[in-house]
PDB file of C-alpha atoms and ligand atoms in Angstrom:
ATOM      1  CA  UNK A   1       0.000   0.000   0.000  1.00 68.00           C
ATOM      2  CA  UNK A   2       1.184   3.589  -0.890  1.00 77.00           C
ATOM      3  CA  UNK A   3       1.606   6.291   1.391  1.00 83.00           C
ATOM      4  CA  UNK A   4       1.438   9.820   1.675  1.00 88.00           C
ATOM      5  CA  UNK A   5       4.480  11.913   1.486  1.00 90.00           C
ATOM      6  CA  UNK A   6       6.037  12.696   4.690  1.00 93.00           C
ATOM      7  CA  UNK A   7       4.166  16.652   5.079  1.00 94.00           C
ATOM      8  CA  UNK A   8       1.115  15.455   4.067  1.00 95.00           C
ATOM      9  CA  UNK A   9       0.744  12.510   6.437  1.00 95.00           C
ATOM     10  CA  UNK A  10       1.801  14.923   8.902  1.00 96.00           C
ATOM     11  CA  UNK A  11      -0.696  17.462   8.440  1.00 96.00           C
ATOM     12  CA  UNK A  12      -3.317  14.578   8.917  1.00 96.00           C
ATOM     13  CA  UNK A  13      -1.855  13.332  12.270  1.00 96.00           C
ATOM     14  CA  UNK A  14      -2.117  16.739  13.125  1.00 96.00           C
ATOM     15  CA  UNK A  15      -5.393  17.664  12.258  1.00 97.00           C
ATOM     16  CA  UNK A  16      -7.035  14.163  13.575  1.00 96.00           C
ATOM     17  CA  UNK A  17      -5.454  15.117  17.375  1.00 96.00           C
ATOM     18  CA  UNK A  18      -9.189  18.276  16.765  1.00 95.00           C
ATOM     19  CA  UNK A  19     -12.231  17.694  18.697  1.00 92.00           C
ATOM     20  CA  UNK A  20     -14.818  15.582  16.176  1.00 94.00           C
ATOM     21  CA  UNK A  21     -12.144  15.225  13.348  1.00 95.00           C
ATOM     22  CA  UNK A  22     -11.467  11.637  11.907  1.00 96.00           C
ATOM     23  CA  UNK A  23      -9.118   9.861   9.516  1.00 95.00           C
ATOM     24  CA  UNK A  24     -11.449  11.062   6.643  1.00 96.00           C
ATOM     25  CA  UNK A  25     -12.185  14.575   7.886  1.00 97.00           C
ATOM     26  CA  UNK A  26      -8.268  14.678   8.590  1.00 96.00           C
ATOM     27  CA  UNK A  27      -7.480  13.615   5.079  1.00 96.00           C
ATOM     28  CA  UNK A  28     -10.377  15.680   2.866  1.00 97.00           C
ATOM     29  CA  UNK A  29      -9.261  19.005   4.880  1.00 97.00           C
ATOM     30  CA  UNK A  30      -5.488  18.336   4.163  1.00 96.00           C
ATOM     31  CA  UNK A  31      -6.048  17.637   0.392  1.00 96.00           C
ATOM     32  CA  UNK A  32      -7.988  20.661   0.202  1.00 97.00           C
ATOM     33  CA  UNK A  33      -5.310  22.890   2.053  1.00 97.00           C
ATOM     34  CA  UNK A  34      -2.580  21.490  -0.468  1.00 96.00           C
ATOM     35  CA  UNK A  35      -5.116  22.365  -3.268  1.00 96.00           C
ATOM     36  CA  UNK A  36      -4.629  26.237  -1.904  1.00 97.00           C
ATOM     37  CA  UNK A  37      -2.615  29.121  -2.714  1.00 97.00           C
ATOM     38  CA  UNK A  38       0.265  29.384  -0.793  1.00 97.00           C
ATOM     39  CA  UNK A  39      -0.979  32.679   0.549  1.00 97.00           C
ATOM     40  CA  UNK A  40      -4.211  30.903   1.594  1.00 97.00           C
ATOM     41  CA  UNK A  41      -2.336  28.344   3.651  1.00 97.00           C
ATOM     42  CA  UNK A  42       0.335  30.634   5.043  1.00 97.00           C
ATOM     43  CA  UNK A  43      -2.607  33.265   6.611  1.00 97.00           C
ATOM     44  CA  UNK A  44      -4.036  29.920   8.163  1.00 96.00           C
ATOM     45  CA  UNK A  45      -0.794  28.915  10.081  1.00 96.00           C
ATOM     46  CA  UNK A  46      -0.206  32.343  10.894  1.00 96.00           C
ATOM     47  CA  UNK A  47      -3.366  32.804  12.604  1.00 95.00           C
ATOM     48  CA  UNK A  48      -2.529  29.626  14.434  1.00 94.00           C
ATOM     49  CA  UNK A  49       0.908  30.404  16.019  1.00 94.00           C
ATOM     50  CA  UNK A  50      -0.913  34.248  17.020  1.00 92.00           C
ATOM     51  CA  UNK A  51      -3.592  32.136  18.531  1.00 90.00           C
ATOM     52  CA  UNK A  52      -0.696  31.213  21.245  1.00 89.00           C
ATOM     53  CA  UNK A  53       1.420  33.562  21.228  1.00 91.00           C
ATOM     54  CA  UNK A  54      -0.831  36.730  21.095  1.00 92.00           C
ATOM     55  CA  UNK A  55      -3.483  35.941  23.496  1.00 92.00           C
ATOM     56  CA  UNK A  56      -3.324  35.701  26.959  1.00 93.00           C
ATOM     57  CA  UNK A  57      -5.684  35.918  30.065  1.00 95.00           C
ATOM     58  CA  UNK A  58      -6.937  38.804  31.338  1.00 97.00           C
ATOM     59  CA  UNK A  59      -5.395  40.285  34.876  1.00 96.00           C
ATOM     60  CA  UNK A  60      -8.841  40.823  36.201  1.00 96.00           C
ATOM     61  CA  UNK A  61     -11.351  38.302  34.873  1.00 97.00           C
ATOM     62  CA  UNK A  62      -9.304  35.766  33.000  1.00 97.00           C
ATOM     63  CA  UNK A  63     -10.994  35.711  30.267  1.00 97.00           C
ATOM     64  CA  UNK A  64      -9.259  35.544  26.663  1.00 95.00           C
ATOM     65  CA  UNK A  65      -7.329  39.273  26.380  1.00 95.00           C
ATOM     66  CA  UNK A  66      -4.915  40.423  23.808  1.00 93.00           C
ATOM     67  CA  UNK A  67      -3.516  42.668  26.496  1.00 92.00           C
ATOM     68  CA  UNK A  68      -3.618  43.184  30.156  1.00 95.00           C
ATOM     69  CA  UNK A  69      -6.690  43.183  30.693  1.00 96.00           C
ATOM     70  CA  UNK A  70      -9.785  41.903  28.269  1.00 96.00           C
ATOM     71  CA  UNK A  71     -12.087  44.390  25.663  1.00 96.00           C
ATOM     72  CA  UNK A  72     -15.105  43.459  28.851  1.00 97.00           C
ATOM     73  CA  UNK A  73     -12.924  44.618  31.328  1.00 97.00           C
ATOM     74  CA  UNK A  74     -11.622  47.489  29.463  1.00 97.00           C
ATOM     75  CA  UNK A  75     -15.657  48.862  28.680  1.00 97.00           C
ATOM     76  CA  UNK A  76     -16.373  52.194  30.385  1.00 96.00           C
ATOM     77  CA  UNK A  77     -20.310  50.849  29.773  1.00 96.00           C
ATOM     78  CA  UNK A  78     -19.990  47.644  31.392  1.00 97.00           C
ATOM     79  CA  UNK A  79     -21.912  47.499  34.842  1.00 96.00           C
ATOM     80  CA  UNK A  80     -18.827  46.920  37.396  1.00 96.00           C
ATOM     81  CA  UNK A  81     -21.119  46.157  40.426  1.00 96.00           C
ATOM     82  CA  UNK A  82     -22.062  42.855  39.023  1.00 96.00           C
ATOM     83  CA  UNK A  83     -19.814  39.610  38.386  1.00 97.00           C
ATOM     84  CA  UNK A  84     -21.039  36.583  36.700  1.00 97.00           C
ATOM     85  CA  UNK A  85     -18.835  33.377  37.843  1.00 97.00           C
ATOM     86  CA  UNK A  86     -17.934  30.741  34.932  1.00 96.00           C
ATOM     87  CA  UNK A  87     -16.180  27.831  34.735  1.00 96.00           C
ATOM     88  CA  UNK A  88     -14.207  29.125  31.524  1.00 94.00           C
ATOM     89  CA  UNK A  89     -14.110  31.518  28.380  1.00 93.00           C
ATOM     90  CA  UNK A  90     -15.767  29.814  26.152  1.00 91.00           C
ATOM     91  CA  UNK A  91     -19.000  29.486  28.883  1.00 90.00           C
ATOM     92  CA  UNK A  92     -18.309  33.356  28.932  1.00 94.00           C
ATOM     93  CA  UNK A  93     -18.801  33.865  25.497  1.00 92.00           C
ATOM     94  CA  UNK A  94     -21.983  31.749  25.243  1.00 89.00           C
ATOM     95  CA  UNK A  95     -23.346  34.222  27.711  1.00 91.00           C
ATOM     96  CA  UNK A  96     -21.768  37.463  25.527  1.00 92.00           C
ATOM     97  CA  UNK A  97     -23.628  35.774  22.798  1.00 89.00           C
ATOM     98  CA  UNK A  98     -26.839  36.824  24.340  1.00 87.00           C
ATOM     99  CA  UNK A  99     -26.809  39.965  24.110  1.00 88.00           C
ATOM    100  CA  UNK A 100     -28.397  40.142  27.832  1.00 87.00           C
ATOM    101  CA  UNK A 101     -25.350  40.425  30.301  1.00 92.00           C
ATOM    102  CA  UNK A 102     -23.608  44.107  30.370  1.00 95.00           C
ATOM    103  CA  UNK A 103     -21.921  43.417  34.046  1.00 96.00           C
ATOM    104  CA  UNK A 104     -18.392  41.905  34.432  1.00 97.00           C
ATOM    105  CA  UNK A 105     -17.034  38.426  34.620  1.00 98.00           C
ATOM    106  CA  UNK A 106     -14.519  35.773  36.385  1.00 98.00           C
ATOM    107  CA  UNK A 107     -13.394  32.684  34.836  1.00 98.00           C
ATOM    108  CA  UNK A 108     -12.643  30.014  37.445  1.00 97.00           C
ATOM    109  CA  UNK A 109     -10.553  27.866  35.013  1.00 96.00           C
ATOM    110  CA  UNK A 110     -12.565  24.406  36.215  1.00 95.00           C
ATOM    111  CA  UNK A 111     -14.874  22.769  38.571  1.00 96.00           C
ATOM    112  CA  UNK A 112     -13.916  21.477  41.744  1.00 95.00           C
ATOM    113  CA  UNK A 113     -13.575  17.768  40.813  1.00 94.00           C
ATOM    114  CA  UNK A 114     -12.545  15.611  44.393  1.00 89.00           C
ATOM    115  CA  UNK A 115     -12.353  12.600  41.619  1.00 90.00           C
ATOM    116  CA  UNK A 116     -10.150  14.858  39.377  1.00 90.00           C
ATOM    117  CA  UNK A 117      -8.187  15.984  41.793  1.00 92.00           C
ATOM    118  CA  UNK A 118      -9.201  19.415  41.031  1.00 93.00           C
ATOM    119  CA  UNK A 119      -9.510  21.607  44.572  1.00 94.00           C
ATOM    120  CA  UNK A 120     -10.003  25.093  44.885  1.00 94.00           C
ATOM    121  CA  UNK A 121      -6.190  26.136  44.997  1.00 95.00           C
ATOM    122  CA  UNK A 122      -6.215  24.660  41.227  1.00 96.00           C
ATOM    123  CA  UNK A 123      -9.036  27.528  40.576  1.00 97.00           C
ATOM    124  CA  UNK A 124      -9.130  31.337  40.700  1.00 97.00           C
ATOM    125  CA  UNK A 125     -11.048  31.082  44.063  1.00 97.00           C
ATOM    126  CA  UNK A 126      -8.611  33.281  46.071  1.00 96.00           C
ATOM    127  CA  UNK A 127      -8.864  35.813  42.902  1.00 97.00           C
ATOM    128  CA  UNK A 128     -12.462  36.121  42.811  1.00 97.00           C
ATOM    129  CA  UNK A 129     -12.550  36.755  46.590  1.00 96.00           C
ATOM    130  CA  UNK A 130     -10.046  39.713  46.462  1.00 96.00           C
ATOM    131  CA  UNK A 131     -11.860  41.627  43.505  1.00 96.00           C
ATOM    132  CA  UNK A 132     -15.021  41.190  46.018  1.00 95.00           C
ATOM    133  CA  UNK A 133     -13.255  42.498  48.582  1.00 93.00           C
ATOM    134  CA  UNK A 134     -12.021  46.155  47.033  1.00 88.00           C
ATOM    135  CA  UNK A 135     -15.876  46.908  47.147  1.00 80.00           C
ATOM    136  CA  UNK A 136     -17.295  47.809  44.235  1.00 88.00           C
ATOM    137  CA  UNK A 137     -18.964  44.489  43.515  1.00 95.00           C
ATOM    138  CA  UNK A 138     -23.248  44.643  44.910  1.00 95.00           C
ATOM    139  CA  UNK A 139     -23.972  41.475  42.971  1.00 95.00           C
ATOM    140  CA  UNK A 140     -22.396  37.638  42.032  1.00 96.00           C
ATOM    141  CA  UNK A 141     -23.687  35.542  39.744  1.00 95.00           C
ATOM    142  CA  UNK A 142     -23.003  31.822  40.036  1.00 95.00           C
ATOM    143  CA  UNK A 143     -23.489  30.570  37.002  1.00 94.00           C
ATOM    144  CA  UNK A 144     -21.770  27.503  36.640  1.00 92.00           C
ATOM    145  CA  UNK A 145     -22.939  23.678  35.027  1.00 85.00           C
ATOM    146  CA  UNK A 146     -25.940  22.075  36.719  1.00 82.00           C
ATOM    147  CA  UNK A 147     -23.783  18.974  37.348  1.00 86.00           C
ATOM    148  CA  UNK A 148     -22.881  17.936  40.497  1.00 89.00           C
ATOM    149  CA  UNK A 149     -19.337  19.258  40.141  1.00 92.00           C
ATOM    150  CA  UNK A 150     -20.991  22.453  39.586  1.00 92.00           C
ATOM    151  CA  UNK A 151     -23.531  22.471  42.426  1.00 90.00           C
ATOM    152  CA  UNK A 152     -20.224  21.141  44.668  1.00 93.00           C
ATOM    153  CA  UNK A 153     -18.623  24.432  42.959  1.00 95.00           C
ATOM    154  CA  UNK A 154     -21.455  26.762  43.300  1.00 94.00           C
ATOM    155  CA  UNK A 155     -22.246  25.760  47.081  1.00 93.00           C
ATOM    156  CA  UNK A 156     -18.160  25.959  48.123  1.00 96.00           C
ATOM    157  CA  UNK A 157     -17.857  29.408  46.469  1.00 96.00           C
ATOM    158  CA  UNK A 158     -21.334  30.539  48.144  1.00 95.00           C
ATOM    159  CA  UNK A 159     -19.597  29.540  51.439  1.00 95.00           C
ATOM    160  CA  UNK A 160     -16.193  31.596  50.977  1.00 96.00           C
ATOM    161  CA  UNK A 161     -18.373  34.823  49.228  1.00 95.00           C
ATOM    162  CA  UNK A 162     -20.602  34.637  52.378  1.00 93.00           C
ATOM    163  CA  UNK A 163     -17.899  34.774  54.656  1.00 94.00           C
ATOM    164  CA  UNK A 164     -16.364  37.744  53.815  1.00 93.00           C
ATOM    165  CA  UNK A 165     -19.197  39.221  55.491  1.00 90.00           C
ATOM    166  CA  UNK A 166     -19.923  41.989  52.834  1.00 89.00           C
ATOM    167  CA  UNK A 167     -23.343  42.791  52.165  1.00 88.00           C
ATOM    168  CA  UNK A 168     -23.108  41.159  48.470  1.00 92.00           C
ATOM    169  CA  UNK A 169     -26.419  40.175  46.967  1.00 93.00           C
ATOM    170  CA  UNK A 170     -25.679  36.144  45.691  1.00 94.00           C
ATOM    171  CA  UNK A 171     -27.660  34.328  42.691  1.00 93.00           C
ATOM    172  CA  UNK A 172     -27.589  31.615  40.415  1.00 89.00           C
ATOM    173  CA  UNK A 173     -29.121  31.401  36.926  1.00 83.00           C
ATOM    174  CA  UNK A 174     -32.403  29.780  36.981  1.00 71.00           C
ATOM    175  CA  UNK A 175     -32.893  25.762  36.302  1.00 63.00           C
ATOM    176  CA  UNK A 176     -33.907  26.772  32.756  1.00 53.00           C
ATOM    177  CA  UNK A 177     -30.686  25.266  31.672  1.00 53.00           C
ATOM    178  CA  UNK A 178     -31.552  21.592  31.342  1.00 56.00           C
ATOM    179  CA  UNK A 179     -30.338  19.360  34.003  1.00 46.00           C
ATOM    180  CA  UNK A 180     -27.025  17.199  32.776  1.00 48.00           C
ATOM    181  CA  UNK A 181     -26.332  19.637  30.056  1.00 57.00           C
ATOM    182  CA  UNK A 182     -23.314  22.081  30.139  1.00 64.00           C
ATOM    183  CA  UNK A 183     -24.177  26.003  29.878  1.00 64.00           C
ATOM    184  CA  UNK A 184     -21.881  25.916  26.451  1.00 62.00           C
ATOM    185  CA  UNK A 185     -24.391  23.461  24.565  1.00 64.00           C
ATOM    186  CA  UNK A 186     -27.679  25.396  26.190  1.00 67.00           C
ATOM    187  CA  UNK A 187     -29.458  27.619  22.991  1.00 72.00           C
ATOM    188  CA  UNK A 188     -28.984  31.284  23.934  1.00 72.00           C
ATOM    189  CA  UNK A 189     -32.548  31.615  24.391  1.00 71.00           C
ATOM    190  CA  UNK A 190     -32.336  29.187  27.259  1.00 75.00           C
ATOM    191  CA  UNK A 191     -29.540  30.786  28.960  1.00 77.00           C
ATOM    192  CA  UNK A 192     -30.556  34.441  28.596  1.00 76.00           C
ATOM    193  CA  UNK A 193     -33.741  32.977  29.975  1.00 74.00           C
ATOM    194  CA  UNK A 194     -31.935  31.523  32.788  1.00 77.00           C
ATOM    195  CA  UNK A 195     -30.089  34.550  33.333  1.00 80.00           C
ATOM    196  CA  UNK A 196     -33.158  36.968  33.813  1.00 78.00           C
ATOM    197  CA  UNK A 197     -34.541  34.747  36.077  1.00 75.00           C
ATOM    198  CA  UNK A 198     -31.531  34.079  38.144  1.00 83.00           C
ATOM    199  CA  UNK A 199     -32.589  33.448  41.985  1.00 79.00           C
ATOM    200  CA  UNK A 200     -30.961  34.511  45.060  1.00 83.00           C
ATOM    201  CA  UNK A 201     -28.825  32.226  46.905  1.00 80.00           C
ATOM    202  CA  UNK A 202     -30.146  31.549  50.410  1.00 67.00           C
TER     203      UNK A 202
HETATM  204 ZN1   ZN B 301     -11.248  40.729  31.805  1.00 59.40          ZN
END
């Protein structure tokens, strides 16, 4: 059996390690990059290696930023007495997406996971509770997955807000996102939904 030339088997390794991309994805998408200009294929890499070497996270929220700090950070307009809590960017953006949300953000970077090994010095815990402590904060939203790593979460993080004995008002989105799912494969309907109708933590 004949193989590929060395590049081109490469590129297909490469491209199979993507989420939802087989041997036959791997191979169509490689045959049509080699069927491109050079130009074509060149802007693609490029925007690759920038992908890593341009972005970074954001000193404040750490969300995706380019800079210091990220362009929601960096809006005069955004409401700075409200942070919504999320497991990571991408759940951030999902919310964005709605168009509903005009207050400020922090990305944990996980769950707490006691299976995974993943405890709250692995996650921006200790952050979150010093941007609630300069004082300018009224209201936190909690909206992380409605799994049980995310009720764990949500109830741990409920504890620590509570006891820095601030008068902060605490809520969660509303159960509108469906039980088992993840808040980045809810519709945005469904989550700006859940968002208006966030209830207060008791
Ligand atoms: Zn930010």
């Amino acid at each position: 059996m004949a193989h590929y030339p060395d590049p081109l088997e490469r590129l297909v390794t490469e491209l199979k390690k993507l989420p939802g991309i087989g041997q036959r994805t791997a191979e169509r998408l490689a045959f049509f990059l080699l069927n491109q200009p050079e130009e074509a294929v060149r802007a693609l890499s490029e925007a690759l290696v920038e992908l890593k070497t341009k972005i970074r996270l954001c000193a404040e929220c750490f969300n995706f930023a380019e800079g210091e700090r990220c362009p929601i950070c960096l809006d005069p307009k955004r409401d700075r007495s409200i942070i919504c809590v999320v497991s990571n960017p991408q759940e951030l953006w999902k919310i964005e997406k709605t168009g509903g949300y005009h207050g400020l953000y922090h990305v944990l970077g996980g769950l707490l996971s006691p299976v995974n090994d993943v405890g709250p010095e692995d996650l921006r815990v200790q952050e979150l509770l010093r941007r609630l402590e300069r004082g300018d904060v009224k209201e936190v939203i909690l909206a992380l997955d409605p799994t049980v790593e995310g009720e764990h979460t949500a109830m741990y993080l409920a504890r620590r807000i509570r006891a820095l004995g601030r008068d902060l008002k605490l809520t969660r989105i509303a159960q509108g996102v469906p039980i088992g799912r993840d808040l980045e494969t809810a519709d945005e309907l469904t989550l700006s939904r859940a968002l208006e109708g966030r209830v207060t933590v008791e």
